[in-house]
Coordinates of C-alpha atoms in Angstrom, one line a residue:
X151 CA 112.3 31.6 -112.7
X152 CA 112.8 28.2 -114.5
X153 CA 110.3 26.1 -116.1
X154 CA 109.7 23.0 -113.3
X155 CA 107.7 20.4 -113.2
X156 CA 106.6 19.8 -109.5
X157 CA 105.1 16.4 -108.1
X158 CA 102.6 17.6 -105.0
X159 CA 101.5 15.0 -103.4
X160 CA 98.1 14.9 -101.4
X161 CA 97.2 18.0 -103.9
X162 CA 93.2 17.4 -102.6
X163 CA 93.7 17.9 -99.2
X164 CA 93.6 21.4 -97.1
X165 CA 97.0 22.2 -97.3
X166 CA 97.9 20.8 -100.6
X167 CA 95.4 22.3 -102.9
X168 CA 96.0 26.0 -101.3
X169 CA 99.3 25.5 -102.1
X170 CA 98.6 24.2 -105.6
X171 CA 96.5 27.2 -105.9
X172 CA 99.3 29.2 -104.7
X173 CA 101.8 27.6 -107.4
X174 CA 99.4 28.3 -110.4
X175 CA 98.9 31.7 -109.8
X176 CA 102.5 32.7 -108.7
X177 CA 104.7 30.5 -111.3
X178 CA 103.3 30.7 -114.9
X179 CA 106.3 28.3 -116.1
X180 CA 105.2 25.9 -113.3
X181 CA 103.6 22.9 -114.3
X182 CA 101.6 20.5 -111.2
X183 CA 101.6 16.8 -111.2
X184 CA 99.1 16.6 -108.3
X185 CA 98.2 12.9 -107.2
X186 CA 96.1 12.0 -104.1
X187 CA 94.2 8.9 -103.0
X188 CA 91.3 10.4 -102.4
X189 CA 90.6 9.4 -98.9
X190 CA 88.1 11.3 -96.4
X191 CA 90.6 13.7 -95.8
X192 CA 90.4 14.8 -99.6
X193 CA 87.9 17.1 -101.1
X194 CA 88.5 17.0 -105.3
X195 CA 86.5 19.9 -105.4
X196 CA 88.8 22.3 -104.0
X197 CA 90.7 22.1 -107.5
X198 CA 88.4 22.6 -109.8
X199 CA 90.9 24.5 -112.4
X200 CA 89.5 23.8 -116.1
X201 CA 91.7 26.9 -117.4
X202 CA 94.9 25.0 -116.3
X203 CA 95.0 22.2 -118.6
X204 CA 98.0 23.0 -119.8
X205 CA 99.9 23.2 -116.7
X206 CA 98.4 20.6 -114.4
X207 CA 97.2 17.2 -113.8
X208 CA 95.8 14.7 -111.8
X209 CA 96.0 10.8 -111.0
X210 CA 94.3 9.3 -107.9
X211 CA 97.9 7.6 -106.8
X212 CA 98.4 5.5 -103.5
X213 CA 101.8 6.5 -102.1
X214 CA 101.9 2.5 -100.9
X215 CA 101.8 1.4 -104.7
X216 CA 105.7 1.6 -105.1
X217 CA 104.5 0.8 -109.0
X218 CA 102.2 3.7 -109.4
X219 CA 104.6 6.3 -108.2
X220 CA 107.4 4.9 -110.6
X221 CA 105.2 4.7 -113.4
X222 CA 105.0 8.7 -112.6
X223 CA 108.6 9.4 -113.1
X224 CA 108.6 7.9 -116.1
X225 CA 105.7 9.4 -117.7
X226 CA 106.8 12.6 -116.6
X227 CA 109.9 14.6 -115.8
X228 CA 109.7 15.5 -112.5
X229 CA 111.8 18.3 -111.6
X230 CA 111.1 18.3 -107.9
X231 CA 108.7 17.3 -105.3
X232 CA 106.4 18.6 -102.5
X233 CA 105.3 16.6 -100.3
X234 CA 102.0 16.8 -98.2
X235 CA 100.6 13.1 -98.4
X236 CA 100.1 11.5 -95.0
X237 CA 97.4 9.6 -93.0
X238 CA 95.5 12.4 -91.1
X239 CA 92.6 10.8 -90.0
X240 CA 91.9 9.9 -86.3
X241 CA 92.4 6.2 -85.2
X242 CA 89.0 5.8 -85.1
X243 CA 88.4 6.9 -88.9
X244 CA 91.4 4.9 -90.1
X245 CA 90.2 1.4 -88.7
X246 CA 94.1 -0.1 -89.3
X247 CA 96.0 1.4 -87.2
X248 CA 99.3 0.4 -89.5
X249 CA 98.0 2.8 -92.3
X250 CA 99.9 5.3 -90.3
X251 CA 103.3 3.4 -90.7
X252 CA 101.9 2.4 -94.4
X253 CA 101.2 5.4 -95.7
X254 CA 103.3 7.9 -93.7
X255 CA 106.7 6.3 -93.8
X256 CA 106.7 3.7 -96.3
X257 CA 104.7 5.7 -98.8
X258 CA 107.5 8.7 -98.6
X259 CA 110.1 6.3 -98.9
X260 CA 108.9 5.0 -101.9
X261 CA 108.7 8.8 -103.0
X262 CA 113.0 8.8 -101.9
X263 CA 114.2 5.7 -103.8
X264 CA 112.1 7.1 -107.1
X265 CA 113.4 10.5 -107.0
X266 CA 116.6 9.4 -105.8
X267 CA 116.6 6.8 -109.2
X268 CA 115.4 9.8 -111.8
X269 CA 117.9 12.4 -110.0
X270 CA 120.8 10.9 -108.4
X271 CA 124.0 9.1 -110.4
X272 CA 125.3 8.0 -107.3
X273 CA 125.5 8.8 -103.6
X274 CA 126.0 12.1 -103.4
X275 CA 126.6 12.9 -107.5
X276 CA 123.1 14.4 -108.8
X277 CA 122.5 14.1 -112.8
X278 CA 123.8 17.3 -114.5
X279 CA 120.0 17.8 -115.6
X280 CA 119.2 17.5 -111.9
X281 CA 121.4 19.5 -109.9
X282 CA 118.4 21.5 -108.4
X283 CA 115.9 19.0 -108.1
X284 CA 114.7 18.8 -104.5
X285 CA 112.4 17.0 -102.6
X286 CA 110.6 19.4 -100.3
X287 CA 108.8 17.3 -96.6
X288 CA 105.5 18.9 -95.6
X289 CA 106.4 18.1 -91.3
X290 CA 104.8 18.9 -87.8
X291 CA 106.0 21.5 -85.1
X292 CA 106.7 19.6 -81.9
X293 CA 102.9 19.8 -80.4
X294 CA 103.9 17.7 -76.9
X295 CA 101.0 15.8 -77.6
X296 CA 102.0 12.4 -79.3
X297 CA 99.3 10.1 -81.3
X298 CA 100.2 7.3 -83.7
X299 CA 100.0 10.2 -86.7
X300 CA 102.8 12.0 -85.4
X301 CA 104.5 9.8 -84.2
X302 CA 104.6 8.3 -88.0
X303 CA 105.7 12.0 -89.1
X304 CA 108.6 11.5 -86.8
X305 CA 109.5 8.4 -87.9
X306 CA 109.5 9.9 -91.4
X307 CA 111.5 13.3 -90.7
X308 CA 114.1 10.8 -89.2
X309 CA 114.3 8.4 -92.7
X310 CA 114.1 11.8 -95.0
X311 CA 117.1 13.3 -93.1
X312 CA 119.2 9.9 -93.2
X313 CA 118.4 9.5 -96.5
X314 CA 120.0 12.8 -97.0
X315 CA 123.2 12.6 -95.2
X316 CA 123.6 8.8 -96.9
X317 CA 122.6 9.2 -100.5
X318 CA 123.2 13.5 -100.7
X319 CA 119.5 13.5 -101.9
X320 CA 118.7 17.5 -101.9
X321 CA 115.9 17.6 -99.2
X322 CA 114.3 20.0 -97.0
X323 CA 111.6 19.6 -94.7
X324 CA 109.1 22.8 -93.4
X325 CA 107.1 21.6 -90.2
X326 CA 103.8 24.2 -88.9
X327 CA 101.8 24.1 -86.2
X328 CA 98.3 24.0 -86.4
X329 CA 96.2 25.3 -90.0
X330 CA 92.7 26.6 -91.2
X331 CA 91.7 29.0 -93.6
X332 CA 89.4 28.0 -97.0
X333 CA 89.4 24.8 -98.2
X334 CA 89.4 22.5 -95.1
X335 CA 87.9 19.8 -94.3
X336 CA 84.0 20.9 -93.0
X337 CA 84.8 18.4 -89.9
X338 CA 87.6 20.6 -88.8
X339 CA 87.2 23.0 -85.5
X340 CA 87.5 26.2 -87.4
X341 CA 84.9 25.3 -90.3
X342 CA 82.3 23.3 -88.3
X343 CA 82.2 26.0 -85.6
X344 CA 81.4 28.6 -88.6
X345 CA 78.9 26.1 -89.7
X346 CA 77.4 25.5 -86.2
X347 CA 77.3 29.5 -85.9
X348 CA 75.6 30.2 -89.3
X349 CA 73.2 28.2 -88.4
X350 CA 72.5 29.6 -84.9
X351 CA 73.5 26.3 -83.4
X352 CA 77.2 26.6 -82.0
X353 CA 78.1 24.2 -79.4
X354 CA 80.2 24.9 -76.0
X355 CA 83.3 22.5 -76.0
X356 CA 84.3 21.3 -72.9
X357 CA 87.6 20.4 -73.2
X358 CA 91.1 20.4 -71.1
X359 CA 92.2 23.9 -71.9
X360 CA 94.9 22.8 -73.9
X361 CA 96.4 25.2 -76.0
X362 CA 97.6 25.2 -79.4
X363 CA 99.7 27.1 -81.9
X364 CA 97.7 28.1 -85.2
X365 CA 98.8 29.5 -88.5
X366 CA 96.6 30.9 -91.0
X367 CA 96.8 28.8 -94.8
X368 CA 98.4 31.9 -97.1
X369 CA 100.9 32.1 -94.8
X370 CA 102.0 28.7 -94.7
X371 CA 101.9 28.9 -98.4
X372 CA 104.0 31.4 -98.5
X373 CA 106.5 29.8 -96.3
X374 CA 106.9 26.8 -97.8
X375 CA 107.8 28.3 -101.0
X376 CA 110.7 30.4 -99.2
X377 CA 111.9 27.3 -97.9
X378 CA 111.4 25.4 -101.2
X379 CA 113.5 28.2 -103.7
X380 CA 115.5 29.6 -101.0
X381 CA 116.2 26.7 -98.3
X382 CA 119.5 24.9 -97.2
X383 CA 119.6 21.2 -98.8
X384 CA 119.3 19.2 -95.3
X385 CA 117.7 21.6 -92.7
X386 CA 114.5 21.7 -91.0
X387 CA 112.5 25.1 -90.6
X388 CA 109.8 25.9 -88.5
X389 CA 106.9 28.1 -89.7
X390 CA 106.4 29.9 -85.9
X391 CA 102.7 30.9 -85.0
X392 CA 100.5 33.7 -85.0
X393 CA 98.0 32.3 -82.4
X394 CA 97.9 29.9 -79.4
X395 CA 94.3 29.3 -78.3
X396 CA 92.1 26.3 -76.7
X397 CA 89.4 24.6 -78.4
X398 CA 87.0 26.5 -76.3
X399 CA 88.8 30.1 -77.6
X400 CA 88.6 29.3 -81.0
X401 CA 84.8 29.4 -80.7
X402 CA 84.7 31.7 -78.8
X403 CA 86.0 34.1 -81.4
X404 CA 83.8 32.2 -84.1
X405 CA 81.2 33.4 -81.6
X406 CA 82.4 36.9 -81.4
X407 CA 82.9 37.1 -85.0
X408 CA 79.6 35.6 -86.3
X409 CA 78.2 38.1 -83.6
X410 CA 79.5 41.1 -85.3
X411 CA 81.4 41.8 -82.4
X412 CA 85.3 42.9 -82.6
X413 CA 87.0 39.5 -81.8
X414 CA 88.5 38.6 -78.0
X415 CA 85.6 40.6 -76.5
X416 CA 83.5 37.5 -76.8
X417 CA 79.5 38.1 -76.0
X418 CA 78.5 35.9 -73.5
X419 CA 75.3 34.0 -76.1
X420 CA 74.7 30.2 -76.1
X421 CA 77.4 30.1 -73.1
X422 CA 80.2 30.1 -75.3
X423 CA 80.9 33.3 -75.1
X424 CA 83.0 35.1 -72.3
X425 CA 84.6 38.9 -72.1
X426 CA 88.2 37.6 -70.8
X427 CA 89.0 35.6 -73.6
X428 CA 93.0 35.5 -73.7
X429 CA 94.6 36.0 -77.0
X430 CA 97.9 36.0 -78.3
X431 CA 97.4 37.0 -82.6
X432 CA 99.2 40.1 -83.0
X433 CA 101.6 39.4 -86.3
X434 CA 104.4 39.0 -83.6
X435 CA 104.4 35.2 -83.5
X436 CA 103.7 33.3 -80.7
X437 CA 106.3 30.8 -82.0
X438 CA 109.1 32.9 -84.3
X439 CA 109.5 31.6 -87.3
X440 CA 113.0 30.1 -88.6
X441 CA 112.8 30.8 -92.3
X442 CA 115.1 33.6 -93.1
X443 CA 113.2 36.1 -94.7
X444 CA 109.9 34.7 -93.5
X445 CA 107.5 35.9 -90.6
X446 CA 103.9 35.5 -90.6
X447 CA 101.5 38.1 -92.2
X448 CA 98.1 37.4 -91.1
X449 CA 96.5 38.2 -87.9
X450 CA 94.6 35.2 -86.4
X451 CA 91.5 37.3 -86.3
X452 CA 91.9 38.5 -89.8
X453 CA 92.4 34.9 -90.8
X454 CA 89.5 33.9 -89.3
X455 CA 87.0 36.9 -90.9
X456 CA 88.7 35.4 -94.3
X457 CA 87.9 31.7 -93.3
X458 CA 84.5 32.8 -92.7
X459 CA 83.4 34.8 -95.5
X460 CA 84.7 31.7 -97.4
X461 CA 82.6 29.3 -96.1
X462 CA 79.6 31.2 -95.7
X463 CA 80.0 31.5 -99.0
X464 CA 80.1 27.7 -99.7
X465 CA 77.3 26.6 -97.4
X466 CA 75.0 29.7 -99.3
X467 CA 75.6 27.9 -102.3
X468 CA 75.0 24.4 -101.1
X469 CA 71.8 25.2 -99.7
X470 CA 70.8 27.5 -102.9
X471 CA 71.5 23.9 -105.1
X472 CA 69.4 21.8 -102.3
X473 CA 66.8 23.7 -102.9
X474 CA 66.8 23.3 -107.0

């Protein structure tokens, strides 16, 4: 595999600093440029990597700041890019309701025009030194339910493709469903309903019954580097699903699990619990998968014994350092 030297962008959020992880470990020639703006959403902890020096970095970068990102590519040679930056947070976190436009569209075009200036000749003519630089889109599965964040993400999948067809820029985009696993925000259903059941105190969601498609983190990982070494320069690939629960089932099997009990026969404590919980987690996806070469590995409940031993092993150490 050939040396690289790979902008991720949004490296200190869930997503981006597994898959930062996942780069380290797997590439040795790899180097990581990995710039974030440190919002909420980020947690800088989650790459704490001192033995890395050599092969990564970080700068707290705005997307917005067209400046920032050029001063980037000329401080480094970025090979490709990977990108996970977007505006996340609920409209009530935000405040300005145009940081999803901001950030989301006009913060990954800014990313376009400056690898399309350090790669491109001319429409459609990549620099000999380029020819397999690619700029890989970190997208959303169609989830019917439409909120000012995704319909931002739309608005950018539609921009990256032109952008594609017009200038010949080598793009790709992979879009999943719903994620957990280590490393996610302690807000999130998955970790706060561990939290809540650690500490004996897990509370019954009463919600519409919705469901939802859910992937576990490696396995998203793992994807988006299929798609990223092994994808068609224009196309679109879904990750597919392992899982589609509710709210409510997702702590129910938090329940089950903290329990001790084998997951999906629920016991019936704090009400949360029932013993007729549907669940579809088998590795036969709920959603197939349209990666060539890719299906997902992990079973939803073995994802979530993973997510949990993680973050039990977090809070153990927070409340150890509390009490120092």
């Amino acid at each position: 595999m050939s040396a690289k030297t790979i902008l991720i962008t949004g490296g200190h959020g869930f997503i981006g600093s597994n898959m930062i992880h996942y780069y380290l470990n797997k590439y040795p020639d790899y180097q990581i440029v990995n710039i974030d703006y440190n919002t909420e959403a980020a947690n800088p902890g989650n790459m704490h990597c001192p033995n890395q020096k050599n092969r990564y970095a970080f700068h707290r970068v705005d997307i917005r700041n067209v400046y920032a990102i050029n001063h980037l590519f000329e401080h480094y040679d970025i090979t490709d890019i990977i990108h996970f930056a977007a505006e996340t947070r609920s409209r009530e976190n935000v405040g300005e309701i145009r940081l999803y436009e901001q950030t989301n569209v006009l913060g990954t075009m800014n990313l376009l025009y400056a690898a399309q200036s350090a790669w491109m000749d001319a429409a459609h003519q990549p620099k000999p030194a380029y020819k397999t630089a690619r700029f890989h889109h970190i997208s959303l599965m169609d989830s019917g339910h439409n909120t000012l964040y995704t319909l931002s993400k739309t608005n950018a999948d539609e921009m990256i493709q032109s952008f594609h067809e017009k200038y010949g820029l080598n793009v790709v985009t992979t879009a999943s469903p719903e994620i957990f696993g280590p490393m996610q925000q302690d807000d999130a259903l998955v970790p706060l309903s561990i939290q809540q059941a650690l500490d004996g105190k897990l509370e019954i969601l009463e919600t519409d019954g919705k469901e939802r498609d859910w992937l576990f983190v490696s396995d998203l990982c793992e994807a988006i580097d299929t798609v990223f070494h092994l994808g068609d320069a224009g196309k679109r690939y879904e990750t597919g699903s392992i899982a589609r629960l509710s709210d409510k089932a997702i702590v129910q099997q938090v329940n089950a699990l903290s329990n001790g009990d084998f997951p999906g026969n629920s016991l019936d404590t704090a009400g949360v619990g029932q013993t007729d919980v549907p669940i579809q987690s088998t590795t036969a996806s709920t959603h197939q998968s349209q990666i060539p070469g890719f299906e997902p590995a992990i079973p939803f409940q073995t994802g979530l014994s993973i997510t949990r031993d993680w973050y039990t092993e977090k809070y153990k150490y927070a409340d150890l350092a509390k009490k120092q």
